[in-house]
Tab-separated table of C-alpha atoms in Angstrom:
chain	number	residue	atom	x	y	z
A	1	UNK	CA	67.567	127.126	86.685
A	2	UNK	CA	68.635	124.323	84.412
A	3	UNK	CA	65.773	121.749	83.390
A	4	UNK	CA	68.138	118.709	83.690
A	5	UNK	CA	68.651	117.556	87.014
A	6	UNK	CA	72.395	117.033	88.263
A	7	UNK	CA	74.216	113.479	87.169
A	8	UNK	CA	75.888	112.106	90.654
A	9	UNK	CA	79.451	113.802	90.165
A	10	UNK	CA	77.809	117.055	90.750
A	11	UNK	CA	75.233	115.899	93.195
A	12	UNK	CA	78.330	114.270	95.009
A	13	UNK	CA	80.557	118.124	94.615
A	14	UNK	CA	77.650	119.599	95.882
A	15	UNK	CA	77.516	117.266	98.987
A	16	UNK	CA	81.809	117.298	99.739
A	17	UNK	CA	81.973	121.250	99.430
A	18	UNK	CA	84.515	120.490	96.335
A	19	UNK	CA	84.985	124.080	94.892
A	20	UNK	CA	87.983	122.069	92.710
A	21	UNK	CA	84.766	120.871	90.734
A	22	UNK	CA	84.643	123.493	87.395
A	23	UNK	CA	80.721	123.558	88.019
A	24	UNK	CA	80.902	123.912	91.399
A	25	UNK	CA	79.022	127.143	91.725
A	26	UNK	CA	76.575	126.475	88.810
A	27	UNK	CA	75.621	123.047	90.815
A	28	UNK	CA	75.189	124.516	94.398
A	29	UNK	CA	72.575	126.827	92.484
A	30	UNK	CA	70.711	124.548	91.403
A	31	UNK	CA	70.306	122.523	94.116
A	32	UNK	CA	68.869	125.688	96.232
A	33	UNK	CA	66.573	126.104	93.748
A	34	UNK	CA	65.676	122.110	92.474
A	35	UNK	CA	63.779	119.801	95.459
A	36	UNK	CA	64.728	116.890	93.456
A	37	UNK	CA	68.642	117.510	93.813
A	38	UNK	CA	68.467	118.727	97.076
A	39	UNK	CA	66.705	116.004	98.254
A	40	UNK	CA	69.116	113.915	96.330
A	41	UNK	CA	72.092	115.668	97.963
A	42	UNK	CA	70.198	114.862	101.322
A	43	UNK	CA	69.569	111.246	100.666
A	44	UNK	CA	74.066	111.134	99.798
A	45	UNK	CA	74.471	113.148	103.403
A	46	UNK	CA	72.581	110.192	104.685
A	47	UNK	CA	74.321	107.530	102.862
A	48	UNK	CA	77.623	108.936	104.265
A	49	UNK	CA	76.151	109.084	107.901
A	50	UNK	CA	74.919	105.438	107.729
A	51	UNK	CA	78.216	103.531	106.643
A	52	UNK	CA	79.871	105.691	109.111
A	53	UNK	CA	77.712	104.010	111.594
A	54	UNK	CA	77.895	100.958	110.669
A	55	UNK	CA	78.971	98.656	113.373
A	56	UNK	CA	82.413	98.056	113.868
A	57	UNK	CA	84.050	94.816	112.799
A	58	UNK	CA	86.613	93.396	115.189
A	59	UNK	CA	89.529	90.793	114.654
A	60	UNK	CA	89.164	87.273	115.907
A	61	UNK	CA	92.377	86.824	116.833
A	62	UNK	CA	95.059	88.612	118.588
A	63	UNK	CA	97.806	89.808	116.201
A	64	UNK	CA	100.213	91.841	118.661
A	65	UNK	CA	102.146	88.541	119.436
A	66	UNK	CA	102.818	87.848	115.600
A	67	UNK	CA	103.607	91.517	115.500
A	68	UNK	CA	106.096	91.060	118.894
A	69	UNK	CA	107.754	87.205	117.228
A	70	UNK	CA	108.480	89.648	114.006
A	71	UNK	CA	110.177	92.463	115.496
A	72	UNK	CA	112.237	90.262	117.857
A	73	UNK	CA	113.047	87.999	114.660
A	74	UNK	CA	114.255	90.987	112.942
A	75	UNK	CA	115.896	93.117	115.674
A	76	UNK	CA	118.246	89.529	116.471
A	77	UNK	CA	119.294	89.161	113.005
A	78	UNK	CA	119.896	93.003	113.146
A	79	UNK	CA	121.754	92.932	116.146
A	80	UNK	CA	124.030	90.244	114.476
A	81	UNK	CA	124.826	91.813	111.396
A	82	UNK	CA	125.702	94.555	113.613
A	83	UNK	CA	127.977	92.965	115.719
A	84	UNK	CA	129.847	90.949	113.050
A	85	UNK	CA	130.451	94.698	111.886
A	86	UNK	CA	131.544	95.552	115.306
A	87	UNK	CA	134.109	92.397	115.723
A	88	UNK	CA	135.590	94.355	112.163
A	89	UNK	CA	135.694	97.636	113.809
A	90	UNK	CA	137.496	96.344	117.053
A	91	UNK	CA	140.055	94.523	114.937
A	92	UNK	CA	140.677	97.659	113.306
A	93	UNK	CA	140.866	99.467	115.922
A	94	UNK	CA	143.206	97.070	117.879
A	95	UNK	CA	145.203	97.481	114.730
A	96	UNK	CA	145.304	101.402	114.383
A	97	UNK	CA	146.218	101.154	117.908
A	98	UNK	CA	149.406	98.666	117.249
A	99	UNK	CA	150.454	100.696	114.515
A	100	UNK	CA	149.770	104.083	116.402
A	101	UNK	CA	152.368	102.797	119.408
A	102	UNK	CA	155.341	102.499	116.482
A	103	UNK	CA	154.312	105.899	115.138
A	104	UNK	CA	154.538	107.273	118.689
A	105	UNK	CA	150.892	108.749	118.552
A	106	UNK	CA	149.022	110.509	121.501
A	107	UNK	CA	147.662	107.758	123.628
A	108	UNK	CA	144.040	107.429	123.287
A	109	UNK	CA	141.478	109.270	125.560
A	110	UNK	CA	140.405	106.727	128.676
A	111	UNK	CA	136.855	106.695	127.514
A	112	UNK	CA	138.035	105.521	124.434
A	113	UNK	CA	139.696	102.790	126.015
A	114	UNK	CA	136.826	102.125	127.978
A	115	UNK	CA	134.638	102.293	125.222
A	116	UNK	CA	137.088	99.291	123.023
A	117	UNK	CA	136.575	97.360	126.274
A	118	UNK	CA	132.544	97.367	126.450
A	119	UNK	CA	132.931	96.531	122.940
A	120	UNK	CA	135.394	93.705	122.775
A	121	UNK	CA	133.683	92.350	126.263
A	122	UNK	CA	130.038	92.704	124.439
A	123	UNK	CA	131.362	90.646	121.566
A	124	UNK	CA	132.782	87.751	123.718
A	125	UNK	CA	129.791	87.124	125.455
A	126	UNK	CA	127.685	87.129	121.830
A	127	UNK	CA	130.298	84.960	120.729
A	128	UNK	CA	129.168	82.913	124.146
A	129	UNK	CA	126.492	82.492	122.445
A	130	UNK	CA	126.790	81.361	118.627
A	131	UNK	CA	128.482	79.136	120.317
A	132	UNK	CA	125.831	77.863	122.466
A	133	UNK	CA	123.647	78.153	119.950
A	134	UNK	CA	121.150	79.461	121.518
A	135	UNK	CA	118.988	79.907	118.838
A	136	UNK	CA	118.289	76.132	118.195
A	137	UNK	CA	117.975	75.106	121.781
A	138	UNK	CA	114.507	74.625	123.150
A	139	UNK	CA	113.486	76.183	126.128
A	140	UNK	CA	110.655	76.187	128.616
A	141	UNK	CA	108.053	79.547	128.840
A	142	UNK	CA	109.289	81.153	132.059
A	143	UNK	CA	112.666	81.034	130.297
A	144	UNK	CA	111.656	82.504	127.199
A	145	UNK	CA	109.669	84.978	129.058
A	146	UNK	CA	113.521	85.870	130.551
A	147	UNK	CA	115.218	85.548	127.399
A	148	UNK	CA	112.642	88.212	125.340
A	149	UNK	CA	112.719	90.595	127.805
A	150	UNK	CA	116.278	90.426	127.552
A	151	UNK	CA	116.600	90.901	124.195
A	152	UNK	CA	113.678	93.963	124.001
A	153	UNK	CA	115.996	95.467	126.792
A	154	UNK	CA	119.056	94.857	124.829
A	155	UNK	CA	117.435	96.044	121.166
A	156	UNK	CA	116.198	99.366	123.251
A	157	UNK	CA	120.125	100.025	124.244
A	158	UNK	CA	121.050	99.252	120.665
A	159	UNK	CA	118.730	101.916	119.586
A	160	UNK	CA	119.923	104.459	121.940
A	161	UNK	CA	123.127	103.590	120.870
A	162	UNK	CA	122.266	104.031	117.107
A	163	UNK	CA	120.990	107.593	118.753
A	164	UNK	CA	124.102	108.275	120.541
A	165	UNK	CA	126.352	109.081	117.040
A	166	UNK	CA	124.272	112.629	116.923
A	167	UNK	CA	125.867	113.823	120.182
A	168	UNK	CA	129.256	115.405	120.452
A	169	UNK	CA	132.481	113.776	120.523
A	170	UNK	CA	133.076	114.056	124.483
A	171	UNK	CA	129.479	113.408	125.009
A	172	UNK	CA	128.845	110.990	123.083
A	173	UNK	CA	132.086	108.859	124.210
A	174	UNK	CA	130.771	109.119	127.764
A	175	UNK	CA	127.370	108.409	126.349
A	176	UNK	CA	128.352	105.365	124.350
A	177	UNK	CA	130.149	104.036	127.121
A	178	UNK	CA	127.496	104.200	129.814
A	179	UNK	CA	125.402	102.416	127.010
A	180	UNK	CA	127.578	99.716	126.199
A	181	UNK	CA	128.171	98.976	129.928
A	182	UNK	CA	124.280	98.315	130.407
A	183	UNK	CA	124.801	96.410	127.154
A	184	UNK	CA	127.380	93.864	128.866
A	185	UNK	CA	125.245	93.843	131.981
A	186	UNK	CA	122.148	92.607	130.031
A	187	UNK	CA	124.727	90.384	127.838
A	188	UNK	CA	126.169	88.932	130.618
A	189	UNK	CA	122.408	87.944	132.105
A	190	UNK	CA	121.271	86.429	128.827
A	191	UNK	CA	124.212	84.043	128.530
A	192	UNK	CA	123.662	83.309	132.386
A	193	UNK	CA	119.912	82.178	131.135
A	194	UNK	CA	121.022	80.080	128.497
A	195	UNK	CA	123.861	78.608	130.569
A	196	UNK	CA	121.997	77.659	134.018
A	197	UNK	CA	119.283	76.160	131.679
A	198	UNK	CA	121.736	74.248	130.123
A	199	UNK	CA	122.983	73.189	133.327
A	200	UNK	CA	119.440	72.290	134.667
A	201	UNK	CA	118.730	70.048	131.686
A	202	UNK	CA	122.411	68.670	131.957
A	203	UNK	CA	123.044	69.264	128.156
B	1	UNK	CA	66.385	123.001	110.431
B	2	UNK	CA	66.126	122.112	106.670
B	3	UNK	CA	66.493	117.971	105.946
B	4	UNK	CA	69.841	118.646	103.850
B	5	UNK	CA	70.772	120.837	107.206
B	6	UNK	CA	70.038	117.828	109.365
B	7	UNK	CA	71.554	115.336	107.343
B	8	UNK	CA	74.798	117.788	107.650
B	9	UNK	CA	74.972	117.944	111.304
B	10	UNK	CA	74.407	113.999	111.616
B	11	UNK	CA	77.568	113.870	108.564
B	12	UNK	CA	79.470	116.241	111.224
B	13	UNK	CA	78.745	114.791	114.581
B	14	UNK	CA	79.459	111.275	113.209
B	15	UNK	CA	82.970	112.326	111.979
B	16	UNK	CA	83.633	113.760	115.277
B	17	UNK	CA	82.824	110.747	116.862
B	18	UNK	CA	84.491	108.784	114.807
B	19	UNK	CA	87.657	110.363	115.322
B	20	UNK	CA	87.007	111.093	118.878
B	21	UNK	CA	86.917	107.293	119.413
B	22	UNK	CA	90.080	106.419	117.054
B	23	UNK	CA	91.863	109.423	119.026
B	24	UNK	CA	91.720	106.485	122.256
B	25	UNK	CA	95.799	106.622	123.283
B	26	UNK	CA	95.785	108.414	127.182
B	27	UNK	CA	99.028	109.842	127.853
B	28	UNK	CA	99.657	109.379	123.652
B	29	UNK	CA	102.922	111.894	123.918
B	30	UNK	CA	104.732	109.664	126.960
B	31	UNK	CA	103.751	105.803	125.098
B	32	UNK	CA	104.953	107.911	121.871
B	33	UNK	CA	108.466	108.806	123.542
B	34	UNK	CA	108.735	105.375	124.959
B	35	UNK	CA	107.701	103.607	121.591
B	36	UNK	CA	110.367	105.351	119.927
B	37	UNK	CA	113.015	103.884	122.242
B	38	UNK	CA	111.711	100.802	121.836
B	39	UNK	CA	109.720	100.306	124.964
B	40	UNK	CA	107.499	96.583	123.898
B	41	UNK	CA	105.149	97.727	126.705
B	42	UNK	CA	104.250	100.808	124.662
B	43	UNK	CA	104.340	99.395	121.373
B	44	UNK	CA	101.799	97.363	122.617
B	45	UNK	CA	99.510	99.666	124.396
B	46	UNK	CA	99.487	101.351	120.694
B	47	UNK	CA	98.589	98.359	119.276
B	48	UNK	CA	95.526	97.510	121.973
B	49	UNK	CA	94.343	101.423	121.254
B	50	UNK	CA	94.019	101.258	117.640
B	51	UNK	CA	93.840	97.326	116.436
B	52	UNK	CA	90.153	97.660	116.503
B	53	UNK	CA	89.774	100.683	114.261
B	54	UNK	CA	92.615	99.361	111.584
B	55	UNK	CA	91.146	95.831	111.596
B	56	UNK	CA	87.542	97.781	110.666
B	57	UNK	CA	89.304	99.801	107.638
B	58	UNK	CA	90.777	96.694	107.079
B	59	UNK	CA	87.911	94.640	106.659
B	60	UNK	CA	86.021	96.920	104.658
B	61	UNK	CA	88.256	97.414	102.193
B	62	UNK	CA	89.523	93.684	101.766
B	63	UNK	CA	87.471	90.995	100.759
B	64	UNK	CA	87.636	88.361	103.750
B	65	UNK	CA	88.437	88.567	107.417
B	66	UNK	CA	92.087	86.993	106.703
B	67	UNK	CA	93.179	89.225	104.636
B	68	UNK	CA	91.648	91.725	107.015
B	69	UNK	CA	94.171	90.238	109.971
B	70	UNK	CA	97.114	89.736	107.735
B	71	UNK	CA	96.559	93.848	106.958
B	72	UNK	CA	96.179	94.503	110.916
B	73	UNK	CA	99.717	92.695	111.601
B	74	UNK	CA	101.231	94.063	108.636
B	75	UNK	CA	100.467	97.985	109.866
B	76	UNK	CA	101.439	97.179	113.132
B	77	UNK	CA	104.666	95.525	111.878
B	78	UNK	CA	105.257	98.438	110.194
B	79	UNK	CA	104.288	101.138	113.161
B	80	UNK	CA	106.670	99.365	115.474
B	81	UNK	CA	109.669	99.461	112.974
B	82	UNK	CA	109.064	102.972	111.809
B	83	UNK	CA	107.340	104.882	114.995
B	84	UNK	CA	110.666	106.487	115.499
B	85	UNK	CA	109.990	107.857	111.792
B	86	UNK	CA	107.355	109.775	113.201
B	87	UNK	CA	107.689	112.945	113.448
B	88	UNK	CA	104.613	114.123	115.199
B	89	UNK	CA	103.105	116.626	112.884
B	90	UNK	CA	99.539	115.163	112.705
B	91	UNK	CA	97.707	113.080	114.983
B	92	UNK	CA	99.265	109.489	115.774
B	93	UNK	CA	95.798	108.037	114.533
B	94	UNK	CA	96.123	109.800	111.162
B	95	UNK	CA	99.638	108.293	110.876
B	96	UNK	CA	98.670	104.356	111.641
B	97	UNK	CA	95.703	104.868	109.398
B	98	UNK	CA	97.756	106.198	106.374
B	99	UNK	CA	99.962	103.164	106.981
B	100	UNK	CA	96.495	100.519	107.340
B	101	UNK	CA	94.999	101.680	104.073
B	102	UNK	CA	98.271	101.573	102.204
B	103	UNK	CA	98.457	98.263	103.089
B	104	UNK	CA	95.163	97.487	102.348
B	105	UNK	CA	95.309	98.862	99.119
B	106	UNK	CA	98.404	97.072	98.369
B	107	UNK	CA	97.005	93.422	99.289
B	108	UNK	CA	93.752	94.290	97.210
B	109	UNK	CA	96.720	94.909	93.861
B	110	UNK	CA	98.268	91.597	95.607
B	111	UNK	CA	96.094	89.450	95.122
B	112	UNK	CA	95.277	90.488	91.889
B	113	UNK	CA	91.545	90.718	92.744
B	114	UNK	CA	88.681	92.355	89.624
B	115	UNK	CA	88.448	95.767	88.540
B	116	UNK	CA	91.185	97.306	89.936
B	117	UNK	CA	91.774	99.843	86.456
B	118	UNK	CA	87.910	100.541	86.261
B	119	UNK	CA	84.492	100.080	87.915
B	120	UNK	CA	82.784	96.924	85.963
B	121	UNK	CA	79.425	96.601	85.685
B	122	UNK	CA	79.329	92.849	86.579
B	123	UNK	CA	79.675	91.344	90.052
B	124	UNK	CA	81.861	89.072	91.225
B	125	UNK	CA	80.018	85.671	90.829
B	126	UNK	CA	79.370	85.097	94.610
B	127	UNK	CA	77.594	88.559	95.130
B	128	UNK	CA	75.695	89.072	91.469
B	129	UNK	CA	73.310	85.561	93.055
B	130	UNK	CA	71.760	87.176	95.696
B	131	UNK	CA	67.772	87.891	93.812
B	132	UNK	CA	67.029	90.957	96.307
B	133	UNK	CA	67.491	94.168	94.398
B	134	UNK	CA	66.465	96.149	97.523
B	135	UNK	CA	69.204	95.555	100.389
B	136	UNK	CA	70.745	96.739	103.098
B	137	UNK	CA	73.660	99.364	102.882
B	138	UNK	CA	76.427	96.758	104.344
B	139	UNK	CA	75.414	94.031	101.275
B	140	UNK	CA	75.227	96.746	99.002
B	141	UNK	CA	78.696	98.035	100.162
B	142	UNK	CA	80.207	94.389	99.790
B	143	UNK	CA	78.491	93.738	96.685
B	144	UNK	CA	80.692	97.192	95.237
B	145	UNK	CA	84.053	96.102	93.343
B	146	UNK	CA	86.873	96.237	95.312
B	147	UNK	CA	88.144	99.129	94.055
B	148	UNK	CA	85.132	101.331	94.286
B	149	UNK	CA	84.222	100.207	97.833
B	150	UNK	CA	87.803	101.100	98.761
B	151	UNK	CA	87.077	104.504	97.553
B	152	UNK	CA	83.858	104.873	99.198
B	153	UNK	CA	84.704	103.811	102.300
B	154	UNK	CA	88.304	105.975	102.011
B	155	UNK	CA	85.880	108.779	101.152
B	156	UNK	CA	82.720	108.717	102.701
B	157	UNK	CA	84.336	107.189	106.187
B	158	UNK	CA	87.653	107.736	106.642
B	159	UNK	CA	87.453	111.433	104.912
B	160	UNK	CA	90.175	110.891	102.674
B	161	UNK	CA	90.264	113.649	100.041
B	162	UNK	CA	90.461	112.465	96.292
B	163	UNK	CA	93.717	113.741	95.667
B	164	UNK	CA	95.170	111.107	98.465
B	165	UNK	CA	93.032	108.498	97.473
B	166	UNK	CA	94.576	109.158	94.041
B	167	UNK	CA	97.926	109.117	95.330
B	168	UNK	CA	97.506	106.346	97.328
B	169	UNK	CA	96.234	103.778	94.539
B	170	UNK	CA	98.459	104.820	92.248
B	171	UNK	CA	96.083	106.799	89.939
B	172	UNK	CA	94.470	110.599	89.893
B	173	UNK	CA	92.174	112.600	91.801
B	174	UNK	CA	89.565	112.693	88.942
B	175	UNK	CA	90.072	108.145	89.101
B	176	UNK	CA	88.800	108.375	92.945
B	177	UNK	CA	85.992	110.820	91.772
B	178	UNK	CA	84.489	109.115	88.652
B	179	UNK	CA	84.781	105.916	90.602
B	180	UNK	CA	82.801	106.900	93.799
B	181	UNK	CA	79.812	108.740	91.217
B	182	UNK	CA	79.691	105.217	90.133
B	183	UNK	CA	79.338	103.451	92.779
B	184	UNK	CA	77.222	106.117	94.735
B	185	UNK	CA	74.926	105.443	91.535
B	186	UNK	CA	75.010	101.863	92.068
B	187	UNK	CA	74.361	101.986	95.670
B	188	UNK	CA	71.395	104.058	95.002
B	189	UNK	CA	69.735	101.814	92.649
B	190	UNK	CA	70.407	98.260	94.931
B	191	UNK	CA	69.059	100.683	98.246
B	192	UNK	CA	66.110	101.318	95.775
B	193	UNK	CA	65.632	104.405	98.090
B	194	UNK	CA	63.021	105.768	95.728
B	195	UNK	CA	63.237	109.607	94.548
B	196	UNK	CA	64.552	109.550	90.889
B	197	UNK	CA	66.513	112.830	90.380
């Protein structure tokens, strides 16, 4: 046994089972045989034990609403970049589909054409609403209660939708569809919101 | 039962309790699958689960209670936007607390507070005042640097190893290890707990 007693990184190796520790082995002897480390290896064991007990501090204040206003400030700037990219997409597609008639092309699958529908009907009503402005408008708490939930319900599609483009073509078009048609359904509500409280107010 | 044996099973049963209570999510698998679509009413039953036990790592790593709740919103910010990121390999607790001390760590670099390269020996002006050398651990603990309480309590608490505490501030294993010996040492001396080794 060594006549020094161990300095705190080995006392500390000794305590964590650290083998990584190049005098690992050398340290765990000593300790068996030297009261003064092991009681020193003890007294760290007990360190550890009390700040795991110490009590546990809680927040004052509630965060998961600041955490809620975030996401929905994010997902509606999301879901507007998105669309803007959709409007492209549809005009493209509306233009493909002009030029495709003159080139005497197959005619497009009906789920496609159901899908272009969904799409072009999903962009009106968002369109509804720019130019409503919804965003500036002030509105009582049962309404914005309404218009959140909306807008979760709608961000939830638009993530099942972002899901969808995995499937298979066939499956997916049927998918896509079904998922743009609850799309327009929730669309459709949240401009009916907007527009009977606009009517209420008589703005 | 020898005293370092005790000490061991009190280390052991305390983990397990610890993580027992973090591990508080009923059902975790179903609000998982429904927090991936996007389901508010899940993401917020995660939230209620585990706000108490971020806001604690939170606070005992950062240096007041605000930057304490900014951390708490920030890791929940980020669990909501990236849950479907997760893949499920390890616990959803270990997840939300690898996010909570990341962000911890970053807002102690933030706001640029002392000694984040090394363990100093002075104390921040507000702490090195108090007369009493003897105190109690959670003084001692706050009177640490930042950086070297981080460690201990990343260490000591949360069970980190070194290596991710290394990896996690940015600096190496053998960084986490000489900096809790040092404050282990200095915690020793202000608990003036007596046996000199």
């Amino acid at each position: 046994m060594s006549d020094r007693h161990l300095g705190m990184d080995s006392l500390l190796a000794v305590r964590d089972g650290d083998r990584s520790e190049p005098a690992y082995l050398e340290a765990h002897r000593h300790v068996e045989q030297c009261e003064a480390c092991r009681a020193e290896v003890a007294r760290l064991h007990q360190v550890a034990a009390r700040l795991k007990a110490l009590p546990t501090l809680e927040p004052t204040t509630d965060q998961f609403p600041a955490v809620r206003a975030r996401l929905h400030w994010e997902r509606r700037h999301r879901v507007q970049w998105r669309l803007g990219a959709v409007g492209i997409a549809a005009a493209a597609l509306l233009a493909v589909g002009l030029v495709g008639n003159d080139l005497a092309r197959p005619q497009p699958l009906d789920a496609e054409q159901q899908l272009d529908s969904l799409m072009t009907r999903s962009q009106l009503l968002e369109q509804t609403l720019r130019a409503y402005d919804a965003e500036n408008r002030v509105l009582d708490g049962w309404t914005v209660e309404v218009v959140i939930d909306l807008e979760d319900r709608i961000a939830q599609v638009d993530a099942r939708l972002q899901d969808a483009v995995m499937l298979e073509r066939q499956a997916r078009l049927a998918h896509e569809a079904s998922l743009w048609q609850e799309r327009v359904g929730l669309m459709n509500a949240l401009v009916n919101v907007h527009l009977t409280k606009a009517t209420n107010v008589d703005l | 039962m020898r005293p370092s044996d005790r000490c061991r099973h009190l280390y052991d049963v305390m983990t397990k309790a610890t993580t027992m209570d973090a591990m508080s999510l009923p059902n975790a698998e179903t609000v998982i699958a429904r927090a991936k679509r996007g389901d508010p009413a899940a993401l917020e039953q995660i939230y209620r689960a585990y706000h108490a036990p971020v806001f604690n790592l939170a606070r005992r790593i950062c240096r007041t209670a605000e930057d304490a709740e900014d951390v708490l919103q920030e890791t929940f910010f980020e669990v909501c936007r990236s849950i479907r990121n997760y893949r499920g390999d390890g616990s959803i607790w270990g997840w939300i607390r690898t996010v909570a001390s990341s962000k911890a760590l970053m807002r102690l670099r933030r706001n640029k507070y002392r000694d984040t390269d090394e363990l100093n020996d002075e104390l921040s002006p507000a702490r090195a005042a108090s007369p009493a050398l003897r105190m109690d651990l959670e003084s001692a603990l706050d009177r640490l640097t930042d950086t070297a309480r981080a460690v201990v309590w990343l260490h000591d608490v949360e069970g980190y190893t070194h290596e991710e505490i290394g990896t996690q501030m940015g600096k190496t294993a053998s960084f986490s290890k000489s900096q809790l010996a040092r404050a282990h040492q200095r915690l020793r001396l202000w608990l003036d707990e007596g046996v000199t080794a």
